[in-house]
Tab-separated table of C-alpha atoms and ligand atoms in Angstrom:
chain	number	residue	atom	x	y	z
A	398	MET	CA	-24.952	0.200	-83.292
A	399	SER	CA	-23.287	-1.164	-86.422
A	400	GLU	CA	-22.880	-4.898	-86.782
A	401	GLU	CA	-19.119	-4.480	-86.450
A	402	LEU	CA	-19.398	-2.559	-83.194
A	403	ASP	CA	-22.057	-4.897	-81.924
A	404	ARG	CA	-19.627	-7.744	-82.378
A	405	ALA	CA	-16.706	-5.788	-80.965
A	406	VAL	CA	-18.272	-4.438	-77.776
A	407	PRO	CA	-19.735	-7.081	-75.503
A	408	ALA	CA	-22.079	-6.154	-72.700
A	409	GLY	CA	-20.302	-6.115	-69.344
A	410	GLY	CA	-18.917	-3.860	-66.682
A	411	GLY	CA	-15.244	-4.032	-67.627
A	412	SER	CA	-13.114	-1.564	-69.496
A	413	VAL	CA	-10.455	-1.604	-72.191
A	414	THR	CA	-7.367	0.576	-71.983
A	415	VAL	CA	-4.814	0.684	-74.767
A	416	VAL	CA	-1.253	1.402	-73.695
A	417	SER	CA	0.822	2.402	-76.685
A	418	GLY	CA	3.887	4.510	-77.347
A	419	PRO	CA	7.231	4.415	-79.093
A	420	THR	CA	9.639	1.519	-78.981
A	421	ALA	CA	11.606	0.936	-75.766
A	422	VAL	CA	9.505	3.394	-73.806
A	423	GLY	CA	8.944	0.664	-71.245
A	424	LYS	CA	5.390	-0.415	-72.141
A	425	GLY	CA	6.241	-4.028	-71.320
A	426	THR	CA	7.805	-3.192	-67.957
A	427	VAL	CA	4.980	-0.879	-66.901
A	428	CYS	CA	2.269	-3.381	-67.905
A	429	ALA	CA	4.096	-6.293	-66.247
A	430	ARG	CA	4.351	-4.327	-62.992
A	431	LEU	CA	0.707	-3.353	-63.212
A	432	ARG	CA	-0.264	-7.009	-63.719
A	433	GLU	CA	1.833	-8.024	-60.710
A	434	LEU	CA	0.293	-5.425	-58.433
A	435	ARG	CA	-3.323	-5.490	-59.544
A	436	PRO	CA	-5.242	-8.750	-59.843
A	437	ASP	CA	-8.239	-6.713	-60.984
A	438	VAL	CA	-6.332	-5.784	-64.152
A	439	TRP	CA	-5.983	-8.263	-67.006
A	440	VAL	CA	-3.206	-7.704	-69.545
A	441	SER	CA	-4.043	-9.276	-72.899
A	442	VAL	CA	-1.573	-11.823	-74.302
A	443	SER	CA	-0.883	-11.052	-77.963
A	444	ALA	CA	-0.201	-13.532	-80.715
A	445	THR	CA	2.971	-12.937	-82.709
A	446	THR	CA	4.936	-14.495	-85.535
A	447	ARG	CA	8.275	-13.349	-84.099
A	448	PRO	CA	10.381	-16.010	-82.365
A	449	PRO	CA	10.569	-16.005	-78.558
A	450	ARG	CA	13.468	-14.192	-76.887
A	451	PRO	CA	15.382	-16.002	-74.163
A	452	GLY	CA	13.175	-16.252	-71.069
A	453	GLU	CA	9.915	-15.607	-72.907
A	454	VAL	CA	7.232	-18.199	-72.274
A	455	ASP	CA	4.552	-19.206	-74.784
A	456	GLY	CA	1.123	-18.198	-73.497
A	457	VAL	CA	2.572	-15.832	-70.887
A	458	HIS	CA	4.520	-13.167	-72.762
A	459	TYR	CA	3.057	-13.941	-76.167
A	460	ARG	CA	1.293	-16.699	-77.963
A	461	PHE	CA	4.030	-17.626	-80.445
A	462	VAL	CA	2.479	-18.780	-83.718
A	463	ASP	CA	3.662	-19.472	-87.260
A	464	ASP	CA	2.469	-17.568	-90.324
A	465	ALA	CA	-0.184	-20.150	-91.179
A	466	GLU	CA	-1.735	-19.970	-87.710
A	467	PHE	CA	-1.661	-16.158	-87.747
A	468	ASP	CA	-3.399	-16.206	-91.161
A	469	ARG	CA	-6.029	-18.532	-89.737
A	470	LEU	CA	-6.688	-16.235	-86.744
A	471	VAL	CA	-7.133	-13.249	-89.062
A	472	GLU	CA	-9.259	-15.081	-91.619
A	473	THR	CA	-11.593	-16.470	-88.965
A	474	ASP	CA	-12.010	-12.962	-87.539
A	475	GLN	CA	-10.452	-13.851	-84.222
A	476	MET	CA	-8.218	-10.759	-84.100
A	477	LEU	CA	-9.513	-7.593	-82.493
A	478	GLU	CA	-6.617	-5.807	-84.208
A	479	TRP	CA	-3.339	-6.798	-85.782
A	480	ALA	CA	-0.363	-5.176	-87.476
A	481	VAL	CA	3.036	-5.765	-88.986
A	482	VAL	CA	5.353	-4.108	-86.473
A	483	HIS	CA	8.818	-2.758	-87.295
A	484	ARG	CA	8.297	-4.109	-90.836
A	485	LYS	CA	9.189	-7.515	-89.496
A	486	ALA	CA	6.688	-9.679	-87.657
A	487	ARG	CA	2.917	-9.715	-87.199
A	488	TYR	CA	1.366	-9.049	-83.795
A	489	GLY	CA	-2.315	-9.163	-82.882
A	490	THR	CA	-4.811	-9.174	-80.023
A	491	PRO	CA	-7.043	-12.252	-79.889
A	492	ARG	CA	-10.610	-10.971	-79.583
A	493	GLY	CA	-12.195	-13.765	-77.505
A	494	PRO	CA	-10.210	-13.455	-74.265
A	495	VAL	CA	-10.595	-9.656	-74.261
A	496	ALA	CA	-14.366	-9.892	-74.714
A	497	ASP	CA	-14.581	-12.532	-71.958
A	498	ALA	CA	-12.566	-10.426	-69.509
A	499	VAL	CA	-14.707	-7.343	-70.205
A	500	ARG	CA	-17.847	-9.419	-69.708
A	501	GLN	CA	-16.449	-10.505	-66.346
A	502	GLY	CA	-16.084	-6.847	-65.413
A	503	ARG	CA	-12.283	-6.764	-65.533
A	504	HIS	CA	-10.011	-3.887	-66.536
A	505	VAL	CA	-8.304	-5.022	-69.705
A	506	ILE	CA	-4.987	-3.598	-70.851
A	507	LEU	CA	-3.814	-3.921	-74.445
A	508	GLU	CA	-0.123	-3.206	-74.804
A	509	ILE	CA	0.058	-2.671	-78.547
A	510	ASP	CA	1.659	-0.518	-81.225
A	511	LEU	CA	0.200	2.624	-82.749
A	512	GLN	CA	-1.373	0.892	-85.782
A	513	GLY	CA	-3.215	-1.448	-83.415
A	514	ALA	CA	-4.241	1.440	-81.132
A	515	ARG	CA	-5.859	3.167	-84.134
A	516	GLN	CA	-7.803	0.030	-85.045
A	517	VAL	CA	-9.073	-0.383	-81.483
A	518	ALA	CA	-10.107	3.297	-81.389
A	519	ARG	CA	-12.338	2.592	-84.404
A	520	THR	CA	-13.836	-0.752	-83.385
A	521	TRP	CA	-13.974	-0.297	-79.602
A	522	PRO	CA	-14.861	3.394	-79.188
A	523	ASP	CA	-15.225	3.069	-75.409
A	524	ALA	CA	-11.555	2.146	-75.102
A	525	THR	CA	-9.284	4.637	-73.338
A	526	LEU	CA	-6.084	5.356	-75.262
A	527	VAL	CA	-2.969	6.030	-73.205
A	528	PHE	CA	0.290	7.160	-74.791
A	529	LEU	CA	3.306	6.170	-72.740
A	530	MET	CA	6.033	8.690	-73.376
A	531	PRO	CA	9.756	8.550	-72.623
A	532	PRO	CA	11.126	11.386	-70.473
A	533	SER	CA	13.360	12.287	-73.436
A	534	TRP	CA	14.452	10.946	-76.814
A	535	GLU	CA	17.980	10.381	-75.463
A	536	GLU	CA	16.655	8.313	-72.567
A	537	MET	CA	14.616	6.177	-74.954
A	538	VAL	CA	17.676	5.453	-77.116
A	539	ARG	CA	19.644	4.664	-73.955
A	540	ARG	CA	16.989	2.129	-72.843
A	541	LEU	CA	16.873	0.515	-76.269
A	542	VAL	CA	20.652	0.104	-76.375
A	543	GLY	CA	20.760	-0.905	-72.690
A	544	ARG	CA	18.342	-3.811	-72.956
A	545	GLY	CA	20.591	-5.308	-75.621
A	546	THR	CA	17.917	-7.468	-77.226
A	547	GLU	CA	18.180	-5.964	-80.732
A	548	SER	CA	20.963	-5.807	-83.292
A	549	ALA	CA	22.211	-2.365	-84.393
A	550	GLU	CA	20.210	-2.717	-87.608
A	551	GLU	CA	17.042	-3.687	-85.703
A	552	ARG	CA	17.555	-0.749	-83.303
A	553	GLU	CA	17.744	1.666	-86.234
A	554	ARG	CA	14.534	0.233	-87.647
A	555	ARG	CA	12.785	0.633	-84.278
A	556	LEU	CA	14.010	4.211	-83.835
A	557	GLU	CA	12.742	5.062	-87.290
A	558	THR	CA	9.290	3.751	-86.297
A	559	ALA	CA	9.494	5.622	-82.978
A	560	ARG	CA	10.129	8.945	-84.736
A	561	THR	CA	6.786	8.653	-86.554
A	562	GLU	CA	5.001	7.266	-83.502
A	563	MET	CA	5.903	10.306	-81.385
A	564	LEU	CA	3.877	12.451	-83.810
A	565	ALA	CA	0.671	10.549	-82.951
A	566	LEU	CA	0.428	11.948	-79.436
A	567	ASP	CA	-2.687	14.019	-80.192
A	568	GLU	CA	-4.704	10.931	-81.116
A	569	PHE	CA	-4.590	9.687	-77.516
A	570	ASP	CA	-6.874	10.437	-74.563
A	571	HIS	CA	-4.055	10.600	-72.007
A	572	VAL	CA	-0.275	10.858	-71.859
A	573	VAL	CA	1.753	9.161	-69.129
A	574	VAL	CA	5.457	9.982	-68.904
A	575	ASN	CA	7.491	6.930	-67.983
A	576	ALA	CA	10.361	8.545	-66.088
A	577	GLU	CA	10.053	6.029	-63.262
A	578	VAL	CA	8.087	2.759	-63.497
A	579	GLY	CA	6.353	3.027	-60.101
A	580	GLN	CA	5.091	6.508	-60.867
A	581	ALA	CA	3.897	5.510	-64.358
A	582	VAL	CA	1.976	2.575	-62.824
A	583	ASP	CA	0.413	4.885	-60.219
A	584	ASP	CA	-0.626	7.272	-63.003
A	585	LEU	CA	-2.198	4.416	-64.978
A	586	VAL	CA	-4.038	3.164	-61.891
A	587	GLU	CA	-5.457	6.640	-61.421
A	588	LEU	CA	-6.552	6.835	-65.067
A	589	LEU	CA	-8.267	3.457	-64.759
A	590	GLY	CA	-10.155	4.797	-61.758
A	591	LEU	CA	-8.868	2.014	-59.488
A	592	PRO	CA	-8.330	2.556	-55.768
A	593	PRO	CA	-4.712	3.562	-55.020
A	594	LEU	CA	-2.114	0.801	-54.668
A	595	PRO	CA	-1.372	-0.222	-51.094
A	596	ASP	CA	1.869	1.293	-49.784
A	597	PRO	CA	4.541	-1.466	-50.022
A	598	GLN	CA	6.110	-0.127	-46.793
A	599	GLY	CA	2.806	-0.638	-44.996
A	600	PRO	CA	1.179	1.965	-42.769
A	601	PRO	CA	3.500	4.010	-40.506
A	602	ASP	CA	3.872	2.698	-36.929
B	1633	5GP	P1	8.433	-6.824	-79.018
B	1633	5GP	O1	8.825	-7.601	-80.239
B	1633	5GP	O2	9.551	-5.925	-78.545
B	1633	5GP	O3	7.869	-7.694	-77.911
B	1633	5GP	O4	7.223	-5.873	-79.425
B	1633	5GP	C1	7.339	-5.046	-80.523
B	1633	5GP	C2	6.146	-4.114	-80.617
B	1633	5GP	O5	4.953	-4.864	-80.894
B	1633	5GP	C3	5.834	-3.310	-79.365
B	1633	5GP	O6	5.730	-1.936	-79.779
B	1633	5GP	C4	4.512	-3.815	-78.904
B	1633	5GP	O7	3.718	-2.804	-78.317
B	1633	5GP	C5	3.895	-4.279	-80.212
B	1633	5GP	N1	2.835	-5.272	-79.968
B	1633	5GP	C6	2.844	-6.294	-79.075
B	1633	5GP	N2	1.700	-6.976	-79.132
B	1633	5GP	C7	0.930	-6.379	-80.068
B	1633	5GP	C8	-0.395	-6.618	-80.575
B	1633	5GP	O8	-1.108	-7.514	-80.170
B	1633	5GP	N3	-0.841	-5.792	-81.551
B	1633	5GP	C9	-0.093	-4.759	-82.031
B	1633	5GP	N4	-0.642	-3.993	-82.976
B	1633	5GP	N5	1.144	-4.500	-81.578
B	1633	5GP	C10	1.649	-5.295	-80.612
């Protein structure tokens, strides 16, 4: 094993699954629901240089850092992967917590963009790559407009990125269509090889 891989892949029984896909496909919602329902799954918290949105909590949704701190994390080789996303801010996965979780035998989810997914595919070859796909282009645009967190200019930028990202489908191990969050979570659970989620209605009388 190369020195790089040796450093990247710690011994342990856990697994790494990358969930990627175009903007506004619902990666965040699907991964948040998965985290809520499955304590055996650990969703990595990325570092980013973008400012928090209302309601976002440092250390929970992201680790919000300035440019100098992001530089330091990269220079000291603490990033498993990182990328400039939407030509705007830098986002990256801190390596240490992922390695620790894998060592503890947990199922780690990285919710990252396509550039990051490609880096992980190279440095963590055991990772499973899942492409989360919108049911249609129109639905994806509708979700992006509906969530109302981006300006019109920012939306255009994200849609431009999404157009290219949709072409990367073939690079992934699996495709999950996010028509309905519950179903997408069930599909991910199946891919991860976890036992099925308990029925929220409970067993029939
Ligand atoms: P947002 O700013 O809407 O939270 O995220 C923008 C994009 O950044 C999303 O496509 C998300 O998947 C991506 N992203 C979030 N964290 C990371 C990360 O750690 N690495 C990479 N490469 N992309 C990330």
